[in-house]
Amino acid sequence: MARYAMVIDLHKCVGCGACDITCKNENNVDRGIFWAHHFTRTTGVFPNVKYEHVPTMCNHCNNAACVKACPTKAMYKDDKRLTLHDPKKCIGCKSCMQACPYDVISFNSKEPHGFWRDANSVIPDGTASGKETAEKLGQKIPYYNPERATTYAGIRPKGIVEKCTFCDHRLAKGEEPYCVFSCPAGARTAGDLDNPTGQVNLLLAKYGHKQLKPHVGTEPKVYYIRYY
Amino acid sequence: MEWHAPWDIRIAMDLFLGGLGVGVFLIAVLLNVYDKERNSKLSVMGSYLAPLLVGGGVLFLLSELGRPERFLSTLYNFNPQSVTSWGGLFQIGFMVIALIYAWQNFKGKTNGSTFRTLQGLGVLFAILVGVYHGLLLASLGRPLWAGGMIIALFLGSSLFGGMSLLVILRELGISIGVPAQVRSEAAAASSDKEFNFTMLFFTISAVELVLVLGWQFALYRSSADTLAAVNSMMESYGGLWIGIVIIAGLLIPLLGSLLTLVKDKSSEMSKGMALTLSALVLVGSFAFKHIVIMAGQGALPLIF
């Protein structure tokens, strides 16, 4: 059985944020919530300054703290060692958010996609409101991707958490996660850690790697190569 | 994107009220075992209050859940790795036992083996719930909550709060729902074996103060993550921490009770002092739990 991991080449990453945005399109992620995100950090003093842009996402940890913390087994490891979430079991206690050392789990504190129900426009009489757009398109949520609903709730309701699923709906069809597919710089590679000749293992062998917070013992499966 | 703490004041209320409940229960049982005749009124009042307080805390917890209607699924989707799962079990167990125990007290059935069994089970579950409060935080691995000290700190604070609440009831002479037979027993009791609240007050405040200061000292000598967390706590809540938690909630009660004991080791604090110090302890106990819970949720730096 596959053991999926992701490699992010920080020398190839240009910090465009395409992964952050395309992930939202693919997974119907609401405003204010990011399954794929990034942090930036500037260190040093001119002229010796270092700027880092590091993409982040659920690390699908081997030893996932969120799975241990969840009181209802809503967070679980599947047979591909992905860390997934069952919205029907989630009670919204947010223990997983507290336990996750990477802050990549989000809580739906209000009804999602309220933008499309909001009649206020950014520029009154100048731009269309979300509500108008939705009505003209005849869709409750424009740009909704129905494919997402094949393995997870298409839209996660109020009162539960949500997180990256490694695009398990795409993996099921033999496709790569959408952030990998859409990265214009080809900085992301996803694959099976158990395949010794796969691209993931080749990259890790060639460059070595770093992981976020390896000291916390979660054994994250997002590997950063060619770091700053 | 603006950052919000996942848990708000309702979790602090849950752990504070739940802590008071188990503290009240444990001290009430102690009073009953130590001198049943003399302390029966207070002991009975404690048995009524304990499930109310723990139940009140659970209501705050439920209101904080995104899907409170699914709360009972923690039982049938039980995750043995999750401290929260175990906590649900302990709290339900305690509530059932404490309610039956209160009923037995209300009916005046306080001499049989059933009563003693309930008392023993109640103490066991009260300790489990008290330990669960700190263990819940410790299990989440956040720097400020990591390590076992937080368990002792929360349990100590709960005991101290519970005892202070009973002292307030005692000083105000409140006895709602206490059977008349119990009230007359208390009035007729002899005075040669009196329970000394001041001594217990002094002991718990001294132990808790040492634990809190020791915990803070240890945090300052820990890893970079933990140091960042404690510095952030002091930056955001330093004044409240020193003023309310340390000085008002622990140091003043310690010195007040010590002063009374120095004058006469078998005497009790005056009514005014007992009420004032007990109120300070309650405020300090809530501030302690609230600050630790809020500060512990601070955003963590992502580092390689």
XYZ file of N, CA and C in Angstrom, chain A residues 10 32-34 37 39 41 52 54 56 67-73 87-95 97-103 107 157-160 210-215 224, chain B residues 1 3-8 10-11 64-68 70-71 73-75 77-85 136 139-142 145 225 293 296-304:
270
model
N 12.549 24.315 -2.360
C 12.486 25.741 -2.018
C 13.297 26.611 -2.978
N -10.665 32.982 4.425
C -10.150 32.939 5.805
C -9.608 31.582 6.207
N -9.805 30.575 5.354
C -9.295 29.233 5.654
C -8.328 28.833 4.540
N -7.215 28.282 4.915
C -6.230 27.820 3.935
C -5.830 26.389 4.257
N -0.878 26.787 2.657
C -0.542 28.140 3.087
C 0.973 28.321 3.013
N 4.548 30.479 5.171
C 5.027 31.523 6.085
C 6.261 32.162 5.483
N 9.751 34.677 6.398
C 10.594 35.100 7.516
C 11.800 35.858 6.954
N 12.895 34.091 3.594
C 12.407 32.735 3.339
C 10.913 32.776 3.056
N 8.163 29.845 2.785
C 8.048 28.391 2.948
C 6.579 27.971 2.849
N 3.335 25.759 3.325
C 2.951 24.813 4.400
C 1.632 24.139 4.046
N -4.581 12.935 15.379
C -5.292 11.652 15.444
C -5.369 11.172 16.896
N -4.281 11.382 17.622
C -4.272 10.972 19.039
C -5.220 11.841 19.865
N -5.297 13.122 19.520
C -6.085 14.051 20.352
C -7.582 13.943 20.102
N -7.975 13.528 18.904
C -9.402 13.536 18.546
C -10.213 12.568 19.418
N -11.235 13.057 20.118
C -11.984 12.171 21.022
C -12.991 11.268 20.330
N -13.226 11.472 19.021
C -14.261 10.676 18.352
C -13.730 9.918 17.138
N -12.437 9.848 16.979
C -11.804 9.194 15.818
C -12.216 9.859 14.509
N -16.049 14.293 8.579
C -16.896 15.397 9.075
C -18.130 14.917 9.830
N -18.546 13.668 9.587
C -19.745 13.177 10.263
C -19.461 12.823 11.725
N -18.197 12.572 12.036
C -17.854 12.221 13.418
C -17.363 13.424 14.230
N -16.992 14.490 13.530
C -16.363 15.640 14.207
C -17.366 16.345 15.119
N -16.943 16.629 16.374
C -17.824 17.360 17.298
C -17.388 18.821 17.446
N -16.347 19.200 16.716
C -15.905 20.595 16.760
C -15.269 21.003 18.069
N -14.555 20.059 18.720
C -13.932 20.386 20.015
C -12.604 21.117 19.851
N -12.043 21.051 18.659
C -10.802 21.752 18.307
C -9.561 21.209 19.007
N -9.673 20.020 19.592
C -8.496 19.404 20.217
C -7.405 19.161 19.174
N -6.790 20.935 16.554
C -6.118 22.204 16.247
C -5.074 22.519 17.300
N -5.418 22.223 18.563
C -4.460 22.483 19.647
C -3.264 21.553 19.547
N -3.527 20.304 19.145
C -2.452 19.319 19.130
C -1.532 19.478 17.926
N -2.055 20.002 16.823
C -1.245 20.103 15.601
C -0.135 21.128 15.784
N 1.121 20.726 15.652
C 2.210 21.689 15.845
C 2.366 22.638 14.662
N 1.633 22.385 13.578
C 1.838 23.154 12.349
C 0.700 24.137 12.058
N -0.293 24.185 12.926
C -1.427 25.120 12.765
C -2.039 25.040 11.373
N -11.117 25.796 11.727
C -12.458 25.571 12.274
C -13.466 26.439 11.524
N -19.451 21.880 6.768
C -20.443 22.757 7.418
C -19.906 23.472 8.658
N -20.684 24.416 9.108
C -20.377 25.157 10.338
C -20.228 24.186 11.512
N -19.256 24.476 12.380
C -19.138 23.707 13.629
C -18.146 22.569 13.589
N -17.502 22.346 12.454
C -16.482 21.289 12.417
C -15.178 21.848 11.846
N 14.828 18.760 4.880
C 14.444 19.231 6.215
C 12.943 19.024 6.359
N 12.500 18.906 7.614
C 11.064 18.840 7.905
C 10.762 19.927 8.929
N 9.509 20.332 8.995
C 9.132 21.327 10.005
C 9.041 20.653 11.373
N 9.687 21.265 12.337
C 9.632 20.805 13.734
C 9.838 19.297 13.888
N 10.924 18.776 13.406
C 11.137 17.329 13.568
C 11.235 16.930 15.044
N 11.616 17.897 15.906
C 11.830 17.579 17.320
C 10.534 17.240 18.072
N 11.241 19.312 2.776
C 11.725 20.503 2.078
C 13.155 20.231 1.614
N -3.877 37.005 7.637
C -5.018 36.345 8.286
C -4.900 36.510 9.810
N -5.175 35.835 13.703
C -5.123 34.587 14.452
C -6.066 34.650 15.657
N -6.814 33.580 15.893
C -7.693 33.501 17.058
C -7.359 32.244 17.837
N -7.435 32.343 19.158
C -7.249 31.144 19.977
C -8.426 30.206 19.709
N -8.166 28.925 19.430
C -9.286 28.006 19.179
C -10.247 27.914 20.362
N -9.722 27.940 21.577
C -10.576 27.823 22.759
C -10.737 29.187 23.421
N -11.954 29.552 23.779
C -12.161 30.840 24.436
C -12.406 30.646 25.944
N -14.815 29.957 27.669
C -15.722 28.886 28.110
C -14.955 27.628 28.531
N -13.797 27.406 27.925
C -13.001 26.249 28.337
C -12.404 26.517 29.725
N -19.160 25.443 23.888
C -17.960 25.779 23.109
C -17.756 24.825 21.942
N -18.407 23.665 21.985
C -18.257 22.692 20.901
C -18.964 23.200 19.643
N -18.397 22.899 18.503
C -19.050 23.271 17.255
C -20.306 22.452 17.031
N -20.299 21.199 17.458
C -21.437 20.300 17.295
C -21.779 19.639 18.631
N -22.353 20.427 19.567
C -22.625 19.883 20.899
C -23.578 18.687 20.888
N -23.468 16.215 19.178
C -22.742 14.958 18.954
C -21.873 14.579 20.148
N -22.047 15.284 21.260
C -21.152 15.090 22.414
C -21.071 13.630 22.850
N -21.162 11.088 21.228
C -20.405 10.208 20.325
C -18.992 9.978 20.846
N -18.561 10.788 21.831
C -17.251 10.510 22.457
C -17.287 9.157 23.173
N -18.498 8.669 23.477
C -18.608 7.361 24.133
C -18.566 6.219 23.113
N -17.747 6.477 19.809
C -16.583 6.571 18.913
C -15.321 6.738 19.757
N -15.318 6.149 20.918
C -14.244 6.347 21.910
C -12.853 6.114 21.311
N -11.964 7.081 21.527
C -10.579 6.943 21.073
C -9.688 6.763 22.300
N -9.196 5.551 22.546
C -8.422 5.329 23.774
C -7.130 6.149 23.856
N -6.677 6.681 22.713
C -5.463 7.513 22.723
C -5.764 8.950 23.143
N -7.047 9.310 23.124
C -7.414 10.704 23.368
C -7.760 10.955 24.838
N -7.073 11.888 25.437
C -7.365 12.250 26.831
C -8.770 12.846 26.928
N -9.189 13.571 25.886
C -10.533 14.157 25.889
C -11.597 13.055 25.971
N -11.357 11.938 25.259
C -12.295 10.812 25.325
C -12.408 10.296 26.752
N -5.371 16.880 30.103
C -5.914 17.294 28.803
C -4.954 18.283 28.139
N -1.482 16.732 27.322
C -1.481 15.763 26.216
C -1.404 16.438 24.855
N -1.704 17.722 24.797
C -1.755 18.394 23.504
C -0.383 18.869 23.032
N 0.589 18.762 23.905
C 1.976 18.988 23.493
C 2.367 20.426 23.226
N 1.520 21.376 23.599
C 1.912 22.775 23.386
C 2.939 23.143 24.447
N 2.082 23.989 28.108
C 1.330 22.959 28.829
C 2.096 21.646 28.952
N 11.235 26.884 22.412
C 9.774 26.927 22.226
C 9.069 27.315 23.527
N -4.601 28.730 30.070
C -5.295 28.200 28.878
C -5.141 29.160 27.694
N -1.386 29.517 26.564
C -0.858 28.273 25.995
C -1.243 28.065 24.550
N -2.238 28.805 24.080
C -2.703 28.620 22.706
C -2.005 29.547 21.719
N -1.042 30.303 22.192
C -0.353 31.264 21.332
C 0.188 30.605 20.071
N 0.201 31.369 18.976
C 0.702 30.836 17.705
C 2.153 30.394 17.863
N 2.471 29.254 17.294
C 3.814 28.701 17.431
C 4.646 29.041 16.203
N 5.899 29.433 16.408
C 6.743 29.699 15.238
C 7.040 28.402 14.492
N 6.930 28.450 13.163
C 7.248 27.255 12.363
C 8.731 27.278 12.036
N 9.428 26.295 12.495
C 10.874 26.270 12.293
C 11.314 24.922 11.743
N 12.404 24.951 11.015
C 12.976 23.686 10.527
C 13.734 23.001 11.638
